[in-house]
Short mmCIF file of C-alpha atoms in Angstrom, two decimals:
data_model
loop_
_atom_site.label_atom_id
_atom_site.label_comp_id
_atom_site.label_asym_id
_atom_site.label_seq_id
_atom_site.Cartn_x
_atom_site.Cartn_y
_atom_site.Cartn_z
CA UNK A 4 94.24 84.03 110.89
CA UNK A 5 97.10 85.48 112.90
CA UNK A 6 100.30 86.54 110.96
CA UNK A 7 103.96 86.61 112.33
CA UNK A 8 107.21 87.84 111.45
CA UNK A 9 109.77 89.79 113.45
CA UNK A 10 107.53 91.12 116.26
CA UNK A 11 104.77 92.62 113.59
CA UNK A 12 101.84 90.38 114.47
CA UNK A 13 98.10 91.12 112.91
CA UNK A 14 95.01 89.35 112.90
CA UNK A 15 92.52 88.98 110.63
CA UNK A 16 88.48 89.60 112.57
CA UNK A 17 85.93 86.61 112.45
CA UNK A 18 84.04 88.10 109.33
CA UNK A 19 87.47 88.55 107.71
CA UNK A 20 87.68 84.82 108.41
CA UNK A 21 84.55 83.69 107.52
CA UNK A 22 84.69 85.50 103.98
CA UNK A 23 87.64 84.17 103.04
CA UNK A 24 86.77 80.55 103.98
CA UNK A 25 83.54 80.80 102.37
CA UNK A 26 84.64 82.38 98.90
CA UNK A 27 88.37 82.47 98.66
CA UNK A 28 89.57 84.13 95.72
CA UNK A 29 92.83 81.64 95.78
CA UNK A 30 92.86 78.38 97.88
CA UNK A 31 95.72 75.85 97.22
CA UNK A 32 95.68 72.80 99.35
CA UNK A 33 99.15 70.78 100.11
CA UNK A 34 99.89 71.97 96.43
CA UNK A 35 102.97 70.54 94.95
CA UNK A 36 104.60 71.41 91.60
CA UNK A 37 107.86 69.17 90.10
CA UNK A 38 109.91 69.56 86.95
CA UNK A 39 111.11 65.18 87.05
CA UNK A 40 112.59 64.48 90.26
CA UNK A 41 113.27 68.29 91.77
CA UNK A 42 110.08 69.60 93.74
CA UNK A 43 109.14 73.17 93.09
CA UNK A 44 106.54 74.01 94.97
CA UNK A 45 106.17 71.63 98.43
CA UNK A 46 102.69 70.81 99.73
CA UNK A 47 102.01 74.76 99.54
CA UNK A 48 98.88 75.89 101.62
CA UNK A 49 97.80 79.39 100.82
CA UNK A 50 94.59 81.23 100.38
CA UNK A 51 94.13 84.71 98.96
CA UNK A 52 90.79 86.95 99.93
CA UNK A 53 88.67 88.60 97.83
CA UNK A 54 89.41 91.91 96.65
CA UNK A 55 93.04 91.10 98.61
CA UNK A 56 96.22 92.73 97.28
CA UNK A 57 99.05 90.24 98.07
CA UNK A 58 102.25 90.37 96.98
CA UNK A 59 105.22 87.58 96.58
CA UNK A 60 108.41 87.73 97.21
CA UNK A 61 111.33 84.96 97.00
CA UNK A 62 115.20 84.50 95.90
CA UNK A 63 115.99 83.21 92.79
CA UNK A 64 114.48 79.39 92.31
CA UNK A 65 111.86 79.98 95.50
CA UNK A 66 109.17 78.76 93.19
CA UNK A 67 107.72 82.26 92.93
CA UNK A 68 107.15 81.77 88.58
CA UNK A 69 106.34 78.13 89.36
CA UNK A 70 103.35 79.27 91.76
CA UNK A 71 102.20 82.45 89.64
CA UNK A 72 101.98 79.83 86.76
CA UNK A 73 99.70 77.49 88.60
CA UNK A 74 97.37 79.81 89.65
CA UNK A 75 97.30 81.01 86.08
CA UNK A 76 96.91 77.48 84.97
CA UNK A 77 99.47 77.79 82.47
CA UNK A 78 101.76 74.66 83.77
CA UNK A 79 100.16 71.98 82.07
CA UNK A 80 103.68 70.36 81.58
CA UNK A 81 104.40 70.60 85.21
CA UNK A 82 103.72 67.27 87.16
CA UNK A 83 101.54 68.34 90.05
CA UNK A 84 98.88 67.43 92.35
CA UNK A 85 97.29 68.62 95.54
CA UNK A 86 94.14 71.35 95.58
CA UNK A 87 94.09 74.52 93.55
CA UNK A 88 91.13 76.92 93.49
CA UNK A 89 90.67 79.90 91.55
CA UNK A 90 87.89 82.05 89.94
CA UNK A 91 86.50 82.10 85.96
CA UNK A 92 87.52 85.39 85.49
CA UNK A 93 91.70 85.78 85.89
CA UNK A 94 93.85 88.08 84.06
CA UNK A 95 97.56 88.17 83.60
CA UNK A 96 100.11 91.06 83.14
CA UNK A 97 103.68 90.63 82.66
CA UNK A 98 107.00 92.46 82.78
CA UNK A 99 106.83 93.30 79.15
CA UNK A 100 103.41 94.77 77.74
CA UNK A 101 103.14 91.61 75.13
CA UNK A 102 101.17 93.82 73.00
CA UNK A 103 100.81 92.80 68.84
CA UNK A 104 102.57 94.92 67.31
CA UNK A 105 100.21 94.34 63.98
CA UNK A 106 97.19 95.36 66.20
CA UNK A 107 96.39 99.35 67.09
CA UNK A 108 96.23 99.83 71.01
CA UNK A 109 92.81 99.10 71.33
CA UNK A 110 92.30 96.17 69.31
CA UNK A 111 94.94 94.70 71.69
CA UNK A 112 93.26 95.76 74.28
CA UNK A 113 89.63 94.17 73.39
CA UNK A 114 91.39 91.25 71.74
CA UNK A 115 89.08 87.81 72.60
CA UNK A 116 86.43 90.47 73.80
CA UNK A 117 82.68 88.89 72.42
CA UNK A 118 80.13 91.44 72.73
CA UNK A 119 78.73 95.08 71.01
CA UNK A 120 80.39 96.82 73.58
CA UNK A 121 83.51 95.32 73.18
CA UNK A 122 85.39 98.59 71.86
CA UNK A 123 83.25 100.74 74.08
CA UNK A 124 84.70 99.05 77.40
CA UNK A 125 88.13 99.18 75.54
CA UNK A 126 87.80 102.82 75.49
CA UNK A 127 86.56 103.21 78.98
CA UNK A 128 89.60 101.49 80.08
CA UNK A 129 91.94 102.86 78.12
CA UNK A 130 90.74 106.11 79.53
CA UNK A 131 91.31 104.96 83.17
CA UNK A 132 95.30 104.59 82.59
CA UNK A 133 95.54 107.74 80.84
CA UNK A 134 95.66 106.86 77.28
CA UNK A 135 92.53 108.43 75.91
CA UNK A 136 92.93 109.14 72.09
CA UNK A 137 96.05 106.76 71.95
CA UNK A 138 93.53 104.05 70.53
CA UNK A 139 94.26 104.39 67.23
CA UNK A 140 98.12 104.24 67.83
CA UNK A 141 100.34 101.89 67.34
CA UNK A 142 102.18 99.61 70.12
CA UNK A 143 105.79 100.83 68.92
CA UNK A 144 104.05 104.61 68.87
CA UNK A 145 104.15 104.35 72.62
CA UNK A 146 106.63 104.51 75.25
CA UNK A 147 107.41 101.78 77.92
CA UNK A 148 105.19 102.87 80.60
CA UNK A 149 102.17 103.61 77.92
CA UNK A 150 102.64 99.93 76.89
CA UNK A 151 102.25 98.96 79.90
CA UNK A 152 99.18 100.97 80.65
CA UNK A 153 97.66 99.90 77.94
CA UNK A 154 98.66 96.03 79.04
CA UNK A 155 97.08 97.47 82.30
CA UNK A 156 93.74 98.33 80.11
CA UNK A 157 93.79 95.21 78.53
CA UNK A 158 93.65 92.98 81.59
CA UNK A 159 91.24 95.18 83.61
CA UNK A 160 88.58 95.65 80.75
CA UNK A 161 87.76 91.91 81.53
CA UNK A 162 86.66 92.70 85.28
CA UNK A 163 88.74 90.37 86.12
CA UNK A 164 88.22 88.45 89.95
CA UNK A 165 91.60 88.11 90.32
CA UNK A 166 94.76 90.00 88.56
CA UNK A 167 97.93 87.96 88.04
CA UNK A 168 100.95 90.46 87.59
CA UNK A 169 104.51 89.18 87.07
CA UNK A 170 106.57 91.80 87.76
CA UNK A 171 105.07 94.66 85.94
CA UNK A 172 107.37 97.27 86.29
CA UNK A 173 110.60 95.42 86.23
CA UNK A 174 111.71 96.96 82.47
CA UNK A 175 110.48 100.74 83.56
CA UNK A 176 112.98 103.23 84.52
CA UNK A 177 112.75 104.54 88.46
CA UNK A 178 110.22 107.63 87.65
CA UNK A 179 107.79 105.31 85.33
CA UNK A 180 108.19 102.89 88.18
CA UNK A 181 106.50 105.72 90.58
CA UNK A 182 103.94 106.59 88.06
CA UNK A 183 102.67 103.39 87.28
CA UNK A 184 102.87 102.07 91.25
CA UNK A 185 100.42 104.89 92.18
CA UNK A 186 98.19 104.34 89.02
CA UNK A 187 98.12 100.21 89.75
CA UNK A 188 96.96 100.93 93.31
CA UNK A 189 94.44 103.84 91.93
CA UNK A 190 93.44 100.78 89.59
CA UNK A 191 92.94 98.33 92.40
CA UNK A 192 91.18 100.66 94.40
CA UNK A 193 88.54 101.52 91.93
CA UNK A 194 87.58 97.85 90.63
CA UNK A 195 88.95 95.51 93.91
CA UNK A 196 89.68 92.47 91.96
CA UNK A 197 92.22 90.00 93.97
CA UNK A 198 95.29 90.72 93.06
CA UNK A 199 98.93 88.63 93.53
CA UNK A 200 101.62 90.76 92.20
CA UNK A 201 105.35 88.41 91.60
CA UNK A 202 108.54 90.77 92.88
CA UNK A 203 111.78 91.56 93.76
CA UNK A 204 110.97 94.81 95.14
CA UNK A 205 110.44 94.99 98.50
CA UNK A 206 109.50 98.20 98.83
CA UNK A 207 107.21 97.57 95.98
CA UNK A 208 105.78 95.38 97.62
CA UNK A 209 104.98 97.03 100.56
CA UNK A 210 103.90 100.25 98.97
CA UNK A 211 101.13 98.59 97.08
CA UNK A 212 99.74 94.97 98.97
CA UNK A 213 98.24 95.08 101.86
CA UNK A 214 99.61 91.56 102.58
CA UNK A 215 103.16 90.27 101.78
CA UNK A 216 104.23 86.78 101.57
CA UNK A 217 107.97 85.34 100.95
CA UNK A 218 108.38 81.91 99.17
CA UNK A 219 111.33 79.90 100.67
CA UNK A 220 112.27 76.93 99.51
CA UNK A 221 109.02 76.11 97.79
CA UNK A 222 106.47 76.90 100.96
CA UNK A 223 105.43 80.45 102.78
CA UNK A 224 107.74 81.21 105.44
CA UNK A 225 106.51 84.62 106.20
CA UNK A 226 102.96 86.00 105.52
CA UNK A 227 102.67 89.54 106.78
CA UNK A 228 99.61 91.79 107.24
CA UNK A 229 101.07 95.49 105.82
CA UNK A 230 99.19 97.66 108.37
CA UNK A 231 100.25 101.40 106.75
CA UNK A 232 97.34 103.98 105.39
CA UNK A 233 97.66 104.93 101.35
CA UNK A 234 99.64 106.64 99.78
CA UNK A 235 102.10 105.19 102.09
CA UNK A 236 105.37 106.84 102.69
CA UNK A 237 108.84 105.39 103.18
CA UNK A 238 109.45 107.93 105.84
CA UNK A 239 106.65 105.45 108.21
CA UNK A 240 108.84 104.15 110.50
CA UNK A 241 106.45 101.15 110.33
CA UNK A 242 107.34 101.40 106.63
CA UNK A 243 110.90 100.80 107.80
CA UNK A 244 110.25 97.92 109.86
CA UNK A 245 108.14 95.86 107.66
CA UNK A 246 111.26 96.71 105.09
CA UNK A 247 113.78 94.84 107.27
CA UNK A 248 111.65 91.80 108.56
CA UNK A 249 111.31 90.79 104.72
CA UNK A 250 115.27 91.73 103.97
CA UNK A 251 115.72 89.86 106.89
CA UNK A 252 113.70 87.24 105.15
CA UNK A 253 114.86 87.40 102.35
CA UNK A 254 119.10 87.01 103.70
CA UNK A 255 119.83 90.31 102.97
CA UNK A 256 120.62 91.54 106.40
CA UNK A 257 122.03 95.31 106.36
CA UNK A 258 123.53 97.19 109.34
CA UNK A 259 120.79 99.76 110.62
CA UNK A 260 122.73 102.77 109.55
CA UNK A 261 123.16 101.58 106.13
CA UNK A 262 119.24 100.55 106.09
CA UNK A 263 118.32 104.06 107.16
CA UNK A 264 120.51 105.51 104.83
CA UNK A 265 118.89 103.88 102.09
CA UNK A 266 115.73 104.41 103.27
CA UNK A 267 116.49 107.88 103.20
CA UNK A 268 117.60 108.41 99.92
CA UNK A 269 114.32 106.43 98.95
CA UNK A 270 112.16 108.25 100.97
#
């Protein structure tokens, strides 16, 4: 599959093409999503690798909650219909850590977890975001970004095949932000599950997928392969270019010397 936006073209290779087809991780089909007579999400074709880290993007009303939802199969009251194929084993995190507050951290973390090793693989986890010996602790005991590590802990203990992640990071101040962007893609480098992260960061975005999509108007209008090694660094002029197709995109259209002054003080 060939991808195109503003003169940045990539192409997937015939086993990249053939694994996907075979055992997509995500596959909607001419999906459509309506709340009465207003149609959300319009005959939406989209299909999501394996072990692929895509990210959305969209204005406000694009359909970008709409589609995270129905992958998540959490619209039930949504009239719908078209195909919509995704794995057993899905996890969700959202902007705010939604841990129990009458629960310590890692009985929130292994809550619904059957098994002897339950806590064990809670601890294990817990230990991969950096909050070994906060198991005991309470939810309120932590700060912002340790909630949403431990959120973090709690949907990768599951193994999940595909992560779900509604703008994570939205609530966390600039320097958490950082933290917890290098620790997701640590995360999703270590167990590969598929992974479709919901944002309005576009540098976000293109610091941690490798693929970035923009919902317009209830379909994909740009799908873009994000060609840059990791850690990636906003001084890539590459990193600059993929940065103004999607602003571009997404109608925010700057002047160049404004976008490489902000790119600058981001860098």
């Amino acid at each position: 599959m060939a991808t195109h936006s503003g003169g940045l073209t990539h192409t997937r290779d015939g086993a990249g093409k053939a694994a996907v087809a075979e055992h997509p991780a995500v596959r909607t089909r001419q999906l459509v999503r309506r709340f009465g007579d207003r149609k959300i999400l319009k005959e939406l074709d989209l299909t999501i690798a394996p072990g692929e880290f895509t990210a959305l993007l969209g204005r406000s009303g694009s359909g970008k909650s709409t589609l995270l939802r129905a992958v998540a199969r959490l619209d039930h009251t949504v009239e719908g219909s078209g195909e919509l194929t995704v794995p057993d084993r899905v996890s969700l995190s959202f902007q705010d850590s939604r841990l129990l507050p009458w629960l310590r951290v890692i009985d929130n973390v292994v809550l619904g977890l059957r098994g002897p090793r339950a806590r064990e693989r809670g601890l294990t986890a817990l230990a991969e975001v950096g909050l070994d010996g906060r198991d005991r602790s309470w939810p309120h005991e932590l700060s912002g970004g340790e909630q949403q590590r431990a959120a973090l802990a709690r949907a990768l203990v599951r193994e999940p095949e595909l992560l779900l992640a509604d703008e994570p990071f939205g609530a966390l101040d600039a320097l958490t932000r950082i933290k917890m962007h290098g620790l997701l893609r640590e995360l999703y480098e270590r167990h590969r599950p598929a992974v479709l992260l919901v944002t309005h960061d576009v540098d976000e975005a293109i610091e941690l997928a490798d693929r970035v999509l923009v919902l317009e108007d209830g379909r994909i209008s740009v799908d873009l392969i994000v060609d840059l090694p990791t850690p990636r660094s906003r001084r890539d002029t590459r990193f600059q270019e993929y940065r103004d197709t999607l602003l571009d995109a997404l109608g925010v259209t700057q002047p160049r010397s404004e976008a490489k002054e902000a790119h600058v003080q981001h860098a």
